[in-house]
Structures are given as C-alpha cells and as structure tokens.
Phi, psi and omega in degrees: 000142181286148179285167182298318181294327177292321178296316179297321179296318179292320178295318178298319178296318179298316179297319179296318179296317179297318180296317180295317179296318180295317179295317179297319179300313181290320182293323184272012171102009177288157177069035181291177183276346178074016180283166179244142173278139178268342175228155177281156177304132180087349180272135179276139174274151178248136180278137178268141175077020176077015177286176179267135178266129179244127179280123181232131177245130179259133177241170180299323184241024178176181180227135178245122180243133179296151178295135185211135176243122180246147174278149179304136178087357180276141180281000000 
C-alpha cells in the first residue's frame, strides 16, 4: 500500500494535469459561443434600406468599432 505522502503527491499531480488540460482547452478555442459570421473576413456588409454600415470587429476580450459621426435622427 502507498504511503500517505505518495497519495498526496499523486492527487496533486492529478489536479495539476486537470488544470493544465482545462487551461489549454480554453486557450485553444474550446467552449466557443457557437455564433455564425454573417460576412467573410474582409467582405463588406451592405446596409438594407439606406442605413449606415458600421464596421465592427469582435475579439475575444473586446470590440473594435470604426470611428463614426452620425447626425441626430440618422439610422
């Protein structure tokens, strides 16, 4: 039978391996939001009904919106 210190070492190793696998899974893109892109990268979207098209880029930790000045009441 293994000694108590050996068991603690094995449990610690198991916890470390599980943590590394979980971090790698999240870092490499696992657990995504499952959303769909409506346009391909580099493709311009067209506004329907004469509205203004605003270029928006989504990142993992933020959103980048192009500078835009709109007049009051404009769609």
